[in-house]
Amino acid sequence: MKLWTSPTEYIEIDKGRDVMSSEIAIRSRSMDWWGMFGYLPDPDPVLEKLGQDVSVYRELLADAHVWSCYDSRKSGVLSCEWEVRPGGDSKADKAAAELCEAFMDGIDAYQVIVEMLDAPFFGMSPIEVTWGADGKYWLPKKVEGKPPEWFVFGEENDLRFLSMENQTDGEILPAGKFILPRHHATYLNPYGEKVLSRCFWPVAFKKGGFQFWAVFTEKFGMPWLIGKVPRSTNDGDRGRLLSSLSQMVQDAVAVINDDESITALEFSSKSASADIYENLISACNREVSKAVLGQTLSTELDKGGSYAATQGHLEVRADIVDKDKRMVKSAFTQLFGWISVLNVPNAIPPEFAWYEEDDVQSDRAERDTQLKAQGVRFTPVYYQRTYNLEPDDFTVTAAPDPVDDTATPENGGAFAETDDDAADRYAARADKESAAAMDSLLSPVRDLLDSVDTMEAFRDGLIELYPDMQPDAIGNIMEKALTAADLAGRHEITQGIDL
């Protein structure tokens, strides 16, 4: 076999085709695979230094800011709508889609999505599927997320369960039993990248900052009370005064001798010193926001933040939400594939699809309303394309004649006439009005023609007659004529459209 590595050079492979169809760089043959256990340790650097498993990251969710970002990222996905889309148009394809829809209706799909969305925070989120017979169908009866620290990966990156019976290698899991949403998983790190790993040290420093800030506030938040006694005062009297000062901090009263005095000492720079701790905590919160949401302005208002910057940050968050949606879609689509293979093996499996409710564009709807009031009628194709409608979502009927606002069913008007009837009626009305207006405009011309003997005199008379004509009336006649012609053209085009 020959491999073409340059336009003029070929390399002969002595081992034949087998070498091209097998893996060479595998974990069992690499120098960094120790083989102390039968599974691959989690390569997360924070967990490696702490000597703990991924459960340590759950404690971070007790932090208010971490939880806010955690909930915000999940809510971006959970607020979207989803549906089951058939994989094809055949009867089997539709039957498989209906079966998957029935399955989704029978479980708490919202809770399953919530558990899948833990994958970005913990690297992966194993979801166990418990199957059962439902009449003639074999469907999942329970779909439930399990703690990721219970699972490891073998040297072939195969998911295994660390059970009491097999704590060294882990139990090999059967096919069709677990779906595994993962976040940026690679061959080197099949456990996935953990967002909370990026939050661990900012939260740790933040807790330290709060602790020191509390001590600082307690120490410098109130003035220091200083008791002054004569130099010859013994230790017992000094201790008594000290105890009185301690009580005075709480009760604001004290009894002292007439040769003793109390003064209060305040620190003018204490607010500036306290800002150090506040800035540290704010910096830690910003790091958490960037790690979870990719930006800061959707959770905090930075000083000097502009509207454009805020919009840009929200777009970054939207991209992250879209990434999470693709992860959930892939997991559910895999599960739908298993359901289809077990129950409708000749069908193309359906897919899980996200969609957002499209609001009708108010500005375009307002423009279309104004055009319709002027006599314009739109085709069904236009409504489908502009407002994202399906052919069976609507019917097209004509509105009352815009020229005659008094038209009603009682006086002979029609609210639901066809487009071609409306076009004919509008054209007839336009012709009638145009003829009357044209007759009034041509009357002076006829009078001039009757009063002259030569064409030269008629020409000169037209020039003098022109200032008396009404350009607005002529323009109105031309507008009505052009509208009627446009309606007639639309009527010809839409004759073949079938709603």
Short mmCIF file of C-alpha atoms in Angstrom, two decimals:
data_model
loop_
_atom_site.label_atom_id
_atom_site.label_comp_id
_atom_site.label_asym_id
_atom_site.label_seq_id
_atom_site.Cartn_x
_atom_site.Cartn_y
_atom_site.Cartn_z
CA MET A 1 0.00 0.00 0.00
CA LYS A 2 1.27 3.51 -0.82
CA LEU A 3 0.63 6.79 0.94
CA TRP A 4 1.01 9.98 -1.01
CA THR A 5 2.97 12.41 1.19
CA SER A 6 4.11 14.80 -1.57
CA PRO A 7 3.52 15.22 -5.32
CA THR A 8 6.69 13.30 -6.10
CA GLU A 9 7.17 10.92 -3.18
CA TYR A 10 5.44 7.72 -2.08
CA ILE A 11 6.12 5.66 1.03
CA GLU A 12 5.74 1.90 0.95
CA ILE A 13 3.99 0.38 3.96
CA ASP A 14 5.48 -3.06 4.62
CA LYS A 15 2.88 -4.17 7.10
CA GLY A 16 0.05 -3.87 4.60
CA ARG A 17 -3.43 -2.60 5.08
CA ASP A 18 -3.88 -3.86 8.66
CA VAL A 19 -1.76 -1.09 10.10
CA MET A 20 -4.09 1.51 8.59
CA SER A 21 -7.21 -0.02 10.14
CA SER A 22 -5.85 -0.36 13.70
CA GLU A 23 -4.90 2.14 16.41
CA ILE A 24 -1.26 2.63 17.29
CA ALA A 25 -1.34 5.38 19.95
CA ILE A 26 -3.51 3.79 22.63
CA ARG A 27 -3.45 4.19 26.39
CA SER A 28 -2.35 0.64 27.18
CA ARG A 29 0.81 1.13 25.07
CA SER A 30 1.68 4.62 26.30
CA MET A 31 4.32 5.37 28.94
CA ASP A 32 1.99 7.40 31.17
CA TRP A 33 -0.43 4.50 31.78
CA TRP A 34 0.61 3.05 35.12
CA GLY A 35 -2.03 0.39 35.36
CA MET A 36 -2.22 0.61 39.17
CA PHE A 37 -5.98 0.38 38.82
CA GLY A 38 -8.07 -0.99 36.02
CA TYR A 39 -9.54 2.44 35.34
CA LEU A 40 -8.31 5.89 34.36
CA PRO A 41 -8.08 8.40 37.24
CA ASP A 42 -9.86 11.70 36.81
CA PRO A 43 -7.19 14.11 35.46
CA ASP A 44 -8.86 17.21 36.95
CA PRO A 45 -5.96 19.23 38.46
CA VAL A 46 -7.94 20.52 41.46
CA LEU A 47 -9.20 17.08 42.43
CA GLU A 48 -5.73 15.67 41.95
CA LYS A 49 -4.22 18.18 44.38
CA LEU A 50 -7.02 17.80 46.92
CA GLY A 51 -7.06 14.01 46.69
CA GLN A 52 -10.87 14.01 46.53
CA ASP A 53 -13.56 13.16 44.03
CA VAL A 54 -16.00 15.36 42.15
CA SER A 55 -18.40 15.46 45.11
CA VAL A 56 -16.27 18.26 46.60
CA TYR A 57 -17.63 20.58 43.92
CA ARG A 58 -21.19 20.24 45.24
CA GLU A 59 -20.19 22.24 48.29
CA LEU A 60 -19.47 25.18 45.98
CA LEU A 61 -23.16 25.41 45.13
CA ALA A 62 -23.77 26.65 48.69
CA ASP A 63 -22.17 29.93 47.63
CA ALA A 64 -24.88 32.42 46.65
CA HIS A 65 -23.08 33.74 43.58
CA VAL A 66 -22.12 30.30 42.29
CA TRP A 67 -25.72 29.13 42.67
CA SER A 68 -27.01 32.23 40.88
CA CYS A 69 -24.76 31.55 37.87
CA TYR A 70 -25.52 27.82 38.02
CA ASP A 71 -29.27 28.47 38.00
CA SER A 72 -29.01 31.15 35.30
CA ARG A 73 -27.16 28.87 32.91
CA LYS A 74 -29.65 26.05 33.40
CA SER A 75 -32.62 28.39 33.09
CA GLY A 76 -31.40 29.53 29.67
CA VAL A 77 -32.04 25.99 28.40
CA LEU A 78 -35.07 25.11 30.51
CA SER A 79 -36.96 28.17 29.25
CA CYS A 80 -36.91 26.85 25.67
CA GLU A 81 -39.54 24.60 24.12
CA TRP A 82 -38.79 21.17 22.65
CA GLU A 83 -40.49 18.67 20.38
CA VAL A 84 -40.00 15.22 18.88
CA ARG A 85 -39.41 15.41 15.12
CA PRO A 86 -39.87 12.35 12.89
CA GLY A 87 -36.78 11.13 11.11
CA GLY A 88 -38.67 10.73 7.83
CA ASP A 89 -42.08 10.70 6.16
CA SER A 90 -42.76 6.98 6.07
CA LYS A 91 -45.41 5.33 8.19
CA ALA A 92 -42.73 3.60 10.29
CA ASP A 93 -40.91 6.90 10.85
CA LYS A 94 -44.07 8.56 12.11
CA ALA A 95 -44.90 5.54 14.29
CA ALA A 96 -41.46 5.75 15.92
CA ALA A 97 -41.92 9.48 16.54
CA GLU A 98 -45.35 8.91 18.13
CA LEU A 99 -43.87 6.22 20.35
CA CYS A 100 -41.11 8.56 21.54
CA GLU A 101 -43.65 11.33 22.15
CA ALA A 102 -45.71 8.96 24.29
CA PHE A 103 -42.56 8.04 26.21
CA MET A 104 -41.70 11.71 26.86
CA ASP A 105 -45.24 12.36 28.07
CA GLY A 106 -44.91 9.49 30.54
CA ILE A 107 -41.78 10.77 32.29
CA ASP A 108 -40.78 14.00 34.01
CA ALA A 109 -38.84 15.32 31.04
CA TYR A 110 -38.13 18.62 32.78
CA GLN A 111 -36.35 16.88 35.65
CA VAL A 112 -34.35 14.70 33.26
CA ILE A 113 -33.15 17.81 31.40
CA VAL A 114 -32.22 19.43 34.73
CA GLU A 115 -30.05 16.42 35.56
CA MET A 116 -28.48 16.35 32.10
CA LEU A 117 -27.50 20.00 32.52
CA ASP A 118 -25.26 19.05 35.46
CA ALA A 119 -22.76 17.77 32.91
CA PRO A 120 -21.08 21.18 32.26
CA PHE A 121 -20.57 21.67 36.01
CA PHE A 122 -19.35 18.17 36.93
CA GLY A 123 -17.88 17.13 33.58
CA MET A 124 -20.49 14.44 32.94
CA SER A 125 -23.93 13.39 34.10
CA PRO A 126 -24.61 9.63 33.82
CA ILE A 127 -28.31 8.97 33.19
CA GLU A 128 -29.52 5.43 33.86
CA VAL A 129 -32.38 4.05 31.78
CA THR A 130 -34.61 1.38 33.31
CA TRP A 131 -36.60 -0.48 30.64
CA GLY A 132 -39.92 -2.23 30.92
CA ALA A 133 -42.63 -3.82 28.75
CA ASP A 134 -45.63 -1.65 27.94
CA GLY A 135 -48.03 -3.90 26.08
CA LYS A 136 -46.29 -4.84 22.87
CA TYR A 137 -43.62 -2.13 23.22
CA TRP A 138 -40.35 -2.05 25.14
CA LEU A 139 -39.99 1.45 26.61
CA PRO A 140 -37.97 3.20 29.34
CA LYS A 141 -39.90 3.24 32.59
CA LYS A 142 -37.43 5.34 34.51
CA VAL A 143 -34.76 7.81 33.36
CA GLU A 144 -32.71 9.09 36.30
CA GLY A 145 -29.41 10.87 36.80
CA LYS A 146 -26.75 9.20 38.98
CA PRO A 147 -23.78 10.75 40.85
CA PRO A 148 -20.78 11.06 38.53
CA GLU A 149 -18.33 10.06 41.30
CA TRP A 150 -19.75 6.54 41.10
CA PHE A 151 -18.35 6.03 37.61
CA VAL A 152 -14.92 5.71 36.03
CA PHE A 153 -13.50 5.01 32.58
CA GLY A 154 -11.45 2.03 31.48
CA GLU A 155 -8.39 2.15 29.28
CA GLU A 156 -10.67 2.09 26.23
CA ASN A 157 -12.61 5.07 27.58
CA ASP A 158 -15.56 2.80 28.34
CA LEU A 159 -17.84 3.85 31.20
CA ARG A 160 -17.71 1.62 34.30
CA PHE A 161 -19.50 1.56 37.64
CA LEU A 162 -17.40 1.37 40.82
CA SER A 163 -19.41 -1.15 42.81
CA MET A 164 -18.76 -2.76 46.18
CA GLU A 165 -18.03 -6.00 44.38
CA ASN A 166 -15.57 -4.48 41.92
CA GLN A 167 -13.72 -1.48 43.38
CA THR A 168 -10.54 -1.96 41.36
CA ASP A 169 -11.63 -2.20 37.76
CA GLY A 170 -15.30 -1.19 37.96
CA GLU A 171 -18.21 -3.05 36.40
CA ILE A 172 -18.53 -2.94 32.64
CA LEU A 173 -21.98 -1.52 31.81
CA PRO A 174 -24.29 -3.11 29.22
CA ALA A 175 -25.23 -1.30 26.02
CA GLY A 176 -28.47 0.67 26.03
CA LYS A 177 -28.38 1.19 29.78
CA PHE A 178 -26.75 4.61 30.25
CA ILE A 179 -26.80 7.82 28.25
CA LEU A 180 -23.87 10.05 29.07
CA PRO A 181 -24.03 13.82 28.47
CA ARG A 182 -20.49 15.14 28.77
CA HIS A 183 -18.89 18.58 28.59
CA HIS A 184 -15.84 18.90 26.33
CA ALA A 185 -14.81 15.30 26.80
CA THR A 186 -11.66 14.15 24.98
CA TYR A 187 -9.59 10.99 24.69
CA LEU A 188 -7.19 12.42 27.27
CA ASN A 189 -10.00 13.40 29.62
CA PRO A 190 -13.14 11.29 29.07
CA TYR A 191 -14.54 12.64 32.36
CA GLY A 192 -15.15 16.00 30.69
CA GLU A 193 -14.15 19.51 31.67
CA LYS A 194 -15.76 20.74 34.89
CA VAL A 195 -16.88 24.35 35.11
CA LEU A 196 -16.92 24.18 38.91
CA SER A 197 -13.24 23.29 38.82
CA ARG A 198 -12.63 26.86 37.62
CA CYS A 199 -14.74 28.18 40.50
CA PHE A 200 -13.01 26.32 43.35
CA TRP A 201 -10.15 28.71 44.09
CA PRO A 202 -12.15 31.94 43.58
CA VAL A 203 -14.72 30.65 46.07
CA ALA A 204 -11.98 29.59 48.51
CA PHE A 205 -10.36 33.05 48.40
CA LYS A 206 -13.79 34.65 48.61
CA LYS A 207 -14.58 32.77 51.83
CA GLY A 208 -11.24 33.89 53.27
CA GLY A 209 -12.01 37.46 52.27
CA PHE A 210 -15.37 37.33 54.03
CA GLN A 211 -13.74 35.93 57.15
CA PHE A 212 -11.10 38.64 57.33
CA TRP A 213 -13.67 41.30 56.42
CA ALA A 214 -15.89 40.17 59.31
CA VAL A 215 -12.94 40.34 61.73
CA PHE A 216 -11.95 43.74 60.36
CA THR A 217 -15.51 45.04 60.72
CA GLU A 218 -15.74 43.76 64.27
CA LYS A 219 -12.41 45.31 65.17
CA PHE A 220 -12.68 48.66 63.42
CA GLY A 221 -16.40 49.09 62.89
CA MET A 222 -16.85 50.90 66.24
CA PRO A 223 -14.59 53.39 68.00
CA TRP A 224 -12.03 51.99 70.40
CA LEU A 225 -12.72 52.83 74.04
CA ILE A 226 -9.58 53.71 75.98
CA GLY A 227 -9.63 53.94 79.79
CA LYS A 228 -7.09 56.18 81.48
CA VAL A 229 -6.03 55.54 85.10
CA PRO A 230 -3.26 56.92 87.28
CA ARG A 231 0.17 55.37 86.84
CA SER A 232 0.07 53.93 90.33
CA THR A 233 -3.12 51.92 89.68
CA ASN A 234 -2.65 48.22 90.46
CA ASP A 235 -3.45 45.36 88.08
CA GLY A 236 -6.71 44.52 89.85
CA ASP A 237 -8.15 47.99 89.29
CA ARG A 238 -6.94 47.98 85.71
CA GLY A 239 -8.69 44.67 85.07
CA ARG A 240 -11.89 46.00 86.62
CA LEU A 241 -11.87 49.00 84.30
CA LEU A 242 -11.16 46.77 81.33
CA SER A 243 -14.17 44.64 82.19
CA SER A 244 -16.31 47.78 82.48
CA LEU A 245 -15.16 48.91 79.04
CA SER A 246 -16.09 45.52 77.56
CA GLN A 247 -19.58 45.81 79.02
CA MET A 248 -19.84 49.39 77.83
CA VAL A 249 -19.31 48.24 74.23
CA GLN A 250 -22.54 46.24 74.53
CA ASP A 251 -24.57 48.31 77.00
CA ALA A 252 -23.16 51.79 76.34
CA VAL A 253 -22.99 52.50 80.11
CA ALA A 254 -20.19 52.25 82.65
CA VAL A 255 -19.35 53.35 86.21
CA ILE A 256 -15.82 54.61 86.86
CA ASN A 257 -13.97 56.48 89.59
CA ASP A 258 -13.56 60.23 89.46
CA ASP A 259 -9.84 59.88 88.88
CA GLU A 260 -10.39 57.67 85.78
CA SER A 261 -11.36 58.76 82.26
CA ILE A 262 -12.58 57.12 79.04
CA THR A 263 -11.86 58.35 75.50
CA ALA A 264 -12.93 57.02 72.10
CA LEU A 265 -10.44 56.51 69.27
CA GLU A 266 -11.64 56.31 65.63
CA PHE A 267 -9.60 55.41 62.55
CA SER A 268 -10.10 57.79 59.65
CA SER A 269 -8.77 55.35 56.99
CA LYS A 270 -10.84 52.29 57.98
CA SER A 271 -13.22 52.61 54.98
CA ALA A 272 -10.32 52.53 52.55
CA SER A 273 -8.94 49.45 54.26
CA ALA A 274 -12.34 47.72 54.13
CA ASP A 275 -12.49 48.30 50.35
CA ILE A 276 -9.61 45.86 49.96
CA TYR A 277 -11.79 42.96 51.12
CA GLU A 278 -14.78 44.13 49.09
CA ASN A 279 -12.67 44.35 45.94
CA LEU A 280 -11.27 40.87 46.59
CA ILE A 281 -14.78 39.40 46.90
CA SER A 282 -16.00 41.25 43.80
CA ALA A 283 -13.02 39.97 41.81
CA CYS A 284 -13.77 36.41 42.92
CA ASN A 285 -17.42 36.78 41.90
CA ARG A 286 -16.39 38.02 38.46
CA GLU A 287 -14.15 35.00 37.98
CA VAL A 288 -17.05 32.71 38.86
CA SER A 289 -19.35 34.53 36.42
CA LYS A 290 -16.83 34.20 33.61
CA ALA A 291 -16.27 30.52 34.34
CA VAL A 292 -19.97 29.61 34.37
CA LEU A 293 -21.59 32.13 31.99
CA GLY A 294 -18.63 33.32 29.93
CA GLN A 295 -19.30 36.94 30.94
CA THR A 296 -20.14 39.17 33.91
CA LEU A 297 -22.70 41.82 32.93
CA SER A 298 -25.72 39.51 33.10
CA THR A 299 -25.06 38.92 36.82
CA GLU A 300 -23.19 42.06 37.89
CA LEU A 301 -23.24 45.69 36.82
CA ASP A 302 -19.66 46.71 36.20
CA LYS A 303 -18.81 50.37 36.59
CA GLY A 304 -18.96 52.13 33.24
CA GLY A 305 -20.66 49.20 31.49
CA SER A 306 -22.35 50.30 28.28
CA TYR A 307 -25.50 48.98 26.65
CA ALA A 308 -23.47 47.63 23.71
CA ALA A 309 -21.14 45.77 26.09
CA THR A 310 -24.11 44.31 27.94
CA GLN A 311 -25.66 43.08 24.70
CA GLY A 312 -22.35 41.51 23.69
CA HIS A 313 -22.13 39.70 27.02
CA LEU A 314 -25.68 38.40 26.66
CA GLU A 315 -24.79 37.05 23.21
CA VAL A 316 -21.87 35.16 24.76
CA ARG A 317 -24.25 33.63 27.31
CA ALA A 318 -26.65 32.71 24.49
CA ASP A 319 -23.85 30.84 22.71
CA ILE A 320 -23.17 28.83 25.87
CA VAL A 321 -26.87 28.06 26.24
CA ASP A 322 -26.96 26.83 22.63
CA LYS A 323 -24.01 24.55 23.38
CA ASP A 324 -25.85 23.06 26.36
CA LYS A 325 -28.96 22.58 24.22
CA ARG A 326 -26.96 20.61 21.66
CA MET A 327 -25.66 18.36 24.45
CA VAL A 328 -29.20 17.62 25.69
CA LYS A 329 -30.43 17.09 22.15
CA SER A 330 -27.68 14.55 21.45
CA ALA A 331 -28.50 12.57 24.62
CA PHE A 332 -32.24 12.38 23.95
CA THR A 333 -31.74 11.58 20.27
CA GLN A 334 -29.54 8.65 21.29
CA LEU A 335 -32.29 7.41 23.61
CA PHE A 336 -34.87 7.79 20.81
CA GLY A 337 -32.62 5.68 18.61
CA TRP A 338 -32.68 2.86 21.15
CA ILE A 339 -36.47 3.06 21.41
CA SER A 340 -36.82 2.92 17.62
CA VAL A 341 -34.45 -0.02 17.20
CA LEU A 342 -36.28 -2.05 19.84
CA ASN A 343 -39.82 -1.31 18.65
CA VAL A 344 -39.76 -0.06 15.03
CA PRO A 345 -36.46 -1.36 13.63
CA ASN A 346 -37.19 -0.34 10.03
CA ALA A 347 -37.84 3.32 10.97
CA ILE A 348 -35.48 6.27 10.83
CA PRO A 349 -35.18 7.30 14.50
CA PRO A 350 -36.77 10.63 15.42
CA GLU A 351 -34.75 13.43 16.93
CA PHE A 352 -35.15 15.71 19.92
CA ALA A 353 -35.37 19.32 18.72
CA TRP A 354 -35.40 22.67 20.48
CA TYR A 355 -37.43 25.59 19.26
CA GLU A 356 -38.37 29.01 20.56
CA GLU A 357 -41.77 30.58 20.18
CA ASP A 358 -41.42 33.18 17.42
CA ASP A 359 -43.20 36.37 18.28
CA VAL A 360 -45.06 37.96 15.37
CA GLN A 361 -43.00 40.90 14.20
CA SER A 362 -45.11 43.86 15.26
CA ASP A 363 -43.44 46.33 12.94
CA ARG A 364 -43.91 44.12 9.90
CA ALA A 365 -47.46 43.26 10.91
CA GLU A 366 -48.25 46.97 11.22
CA ARG A 367 -46.78 47.64 7.79
CA ASP A 368 -48.77 44.80 6.26
CA THR A 369 -51.95 46.14 7.88
CA GLN A 370 -51.38 49.54 6.30
CA LEU A 371 -50.73 47.98 2.90
CA LYS A 372 -53.85 45.88 3.21
CA ALA A 373 -55.87 49.00 4.02
CA GLN A 374 -54.63 50.43 0.71
CA GLY A 375 -55.95 47.42 -1.18
CA VAL A 376 -52.90 45.14 -1.19
CA ARG A 377 -53.59 41.40 -0.74
CA PHE A 378 -50.76 39.00 0.17
CA THR A 379 -50.34 35.42 -1.01
CA PRO A 380 -50.30 32.41 1.33
CA VAL A 381 -46.63 31.88 0.48
CA TYR A 382 -45.87 35.35 1.86
CA TYR A 383 -47.59 34.58 5.18
CA GLN A 384 -45.70 31.28 5.52
CA ARG A 385 -42.33 32.85 4.81
CA THR A 386 -42.78 36.06 6.83
CA TYR A 387 -44.51 34.76 9.94
CA ASN A 388 -43.10 31.20 10.04
CA LEU A 389 -46.49 29.51 9.63
CA GLU A 390 -47.41 26.12 8.29
CA PRO A 391 -49.87 25.80 5.34
CA ASP A 392 -52.54 24.28 7.57
CA ASP A 393 -52.17 26.96 10.26
CA PHE A 394 -54.29 29.62 8.51
CA THR A 395 -56.71 30.54 5.74
CA VAL A 396 -56.75 33.74 3.70
CA THR A 397 -59.94 35.82 3.61
CA ALA A 398 -60.51 39.32 2.34
CA ALA A 399 -61.15 42.25 4.66
CA PRO A 400 -63.97 44.82 4.07
CA ASP A 401 -63.46 47.14 1.12
CA PRO A 402 -60.99 49.79 2.31
CA VAL A 403 -62.66 52.40 0.08
CA ASP A 404 -66.08 51.87 1.69
CA ASP A 405 -65.69 51.74 5.47
CA THR A 406 -69.45 51.33 5.92
CA ALA A 407 -69.63 47.94 4.19
CA THR A 408 -71.31 45.35 6.39
CA PRO A 409 -73.11 42.06 5.75
CA GLU A 410 -76.40 43.85 6.50
CA ASN A 411 -76.01 46.53 3.80
CA GLY A 412 -74.58 44.23 1.16
CA GLY A 413 -70.93 44.44 2.12
CA ALA A 414 -68.83 41.28 2.61
CA PHE A 415 -66.18 40.54 5.18
CA ALA A 416 -65.13 37.18 3.73
CA GLU A 417 -65.13 37.55 -0.03
CA THR A 418 -62.42 35.96 -2.15
CA ASP A 419 -59.30 37.76 -3.34
CA ASP A 420 -60.34 37.75 -7.01
CA ASP A 421 -63.80 39.19 -6.17
CA ALA A 422 -62.18 41.96 -4.13
CA ALA A 423 -59.75 42.72 -6.95
CA ASP A 424 -62.56 42.91 -9.54
CA ARG A 425 -64.72 45.09 -7.30
CA TYR A 426 -61.84 47.43 -6.51
CA ALA A 427 -60.90 47.73 -10.18
CA ALA A 428 -64.50 48.48 -11.18
CA ARG A 429 -64.78 51.17 -8.49
CA ALA A 430 -61.46 52.67 -9.57
CA ASP A 431 -62.57 52.74 -13.21
CA LYS A 432 -65.86 54.43 -12.28
CA GLU A 433 -64.21 57.08 -10.14
CA SER A 434 -61.45 57.66 -12.68
CA ALA A 435 -64.01 58.16 -15.49
CA ALA A 436 -65.93 60.75 -13.47
CA ALA A 437 -62.78 62.63 -12.50
CA MET A 438 -61.43 62.49 -16.05
CA ASP A 439 -64.72 63.84 -17.42
CA SER A 440 -64.53 66.86 -15.11
CA LEU A 441 -60.92 67.50 -16.13
CA LEU A 442 -61.61 67.22 -19.87
CA SER A 443 -64.68 69.46 -19.86
CA PRO A 444 -62.60 72.70 -20.21
CA VAL A 445 -60.62 71.08 -23.02
CA ARG A 446 -63.80 70.27 -24.93
CA ASP A 447 -65.03 73.85 -24.50
CA LEU A 448 -61.70 75.16 -25.82
CA LEU A 449 -61.85 72.87 -28.84
CA ASP A 450 -65.30 74.14 -29.74
CA SER A 451 -64.22 77.79 -29.53
CA VAL A 452 -61.13 77.74 -31.84
CA ASP A 453 -60.77 77.35 -35.59
CA THR A 454 -57.14 76.11 -35.93
CA MET A 455 -54.88 73.59 -34.19
CA GLU A 456 -52.38 76.36 -33.43
CA ALA A 457 -55.02 78.25 -31.50
CA PHE A 458 -55.99 75.03 -29.67
CA ARG A 459 -52.34 74.46 -28.71
CA ASP A 460 -51.95 78.01 -27.40
CA GLY A 461 -55.21 77.68 -25.51
CA LEU A 462 -54.05 74.42 -23.79
CA ILE A 463 -50.96 76.21 -22.50
CA GLU A 464 -53.09 78.91 -20.99
CA LEU A 465 -55.57 76.32 -19.68
CA TYR A 466 -52.95 74.16 -17.91
CA PRO A 467 -52.66 76.27 -14.72
CA ASP A 468 -56.36 75.68 -14.07
CA MET A 469 -55.99 71.88 -14.10
CA GLN A 470 -55.66 69.96 -10.77
CA PRO A 471 -52.43 67.85 -10.59
CA ASP A 472 -53.57 66.16 -7.33
CA ALA A 473 -56.68 64.84 -9.04
CA ILE A 474 -54.63 63.50 -11.95
CA GLY A 475 -52.23 61.80 -9.51
CA ASN A 476 -55.13 60.19 -7.63
CA ILE A 477 -56.50 58.78 -10.87
CA MET A 478 -53.11 57.33 -11.80
CA GLU A 479 -52.68 55.78 -8.30
CA LYS A 480 -56.04 54.02 -8.48
CA ALA A 481 -55.31 52.75 -11.98
CA LEU A 482 -51.92 51.37 -10.96
CA THR A 483 -53.40 49.70 -7.84
CA ALA A 484 -56.07 48.02 -9.93
CA ALA A 485 -53.43 46.79 -12.37
CA ASP A 486 -51.29 45.43 -9.49
CA LEU A 487 -54.26 43.56 -8.00
CA ALA A 488 -55.06 42.07 -11.36
CA GLY A 489 -51.47 40.87 -11.71
CA ARG A 490 -51.49 39.29 -8.23
CA HIS A 491 -54.76 37.59 -9.04
CA GLU A 492 -53.20 36.00 -12.12
CA ILE A 493 -50.18 34.75 -10.10
CA THR A 494 -52.15 33.24 -7.23
CA GLN A 495 -54.60 31.28 -9.38
CA GLY A 496 -52.53 28.08 -8.95
CA ILE A 497 -52.09 28.33 -5.15
CA ASP A 498 -53.97 25.70 -3.16
CA LEU A 499 -54.42 26.29 0.55
#
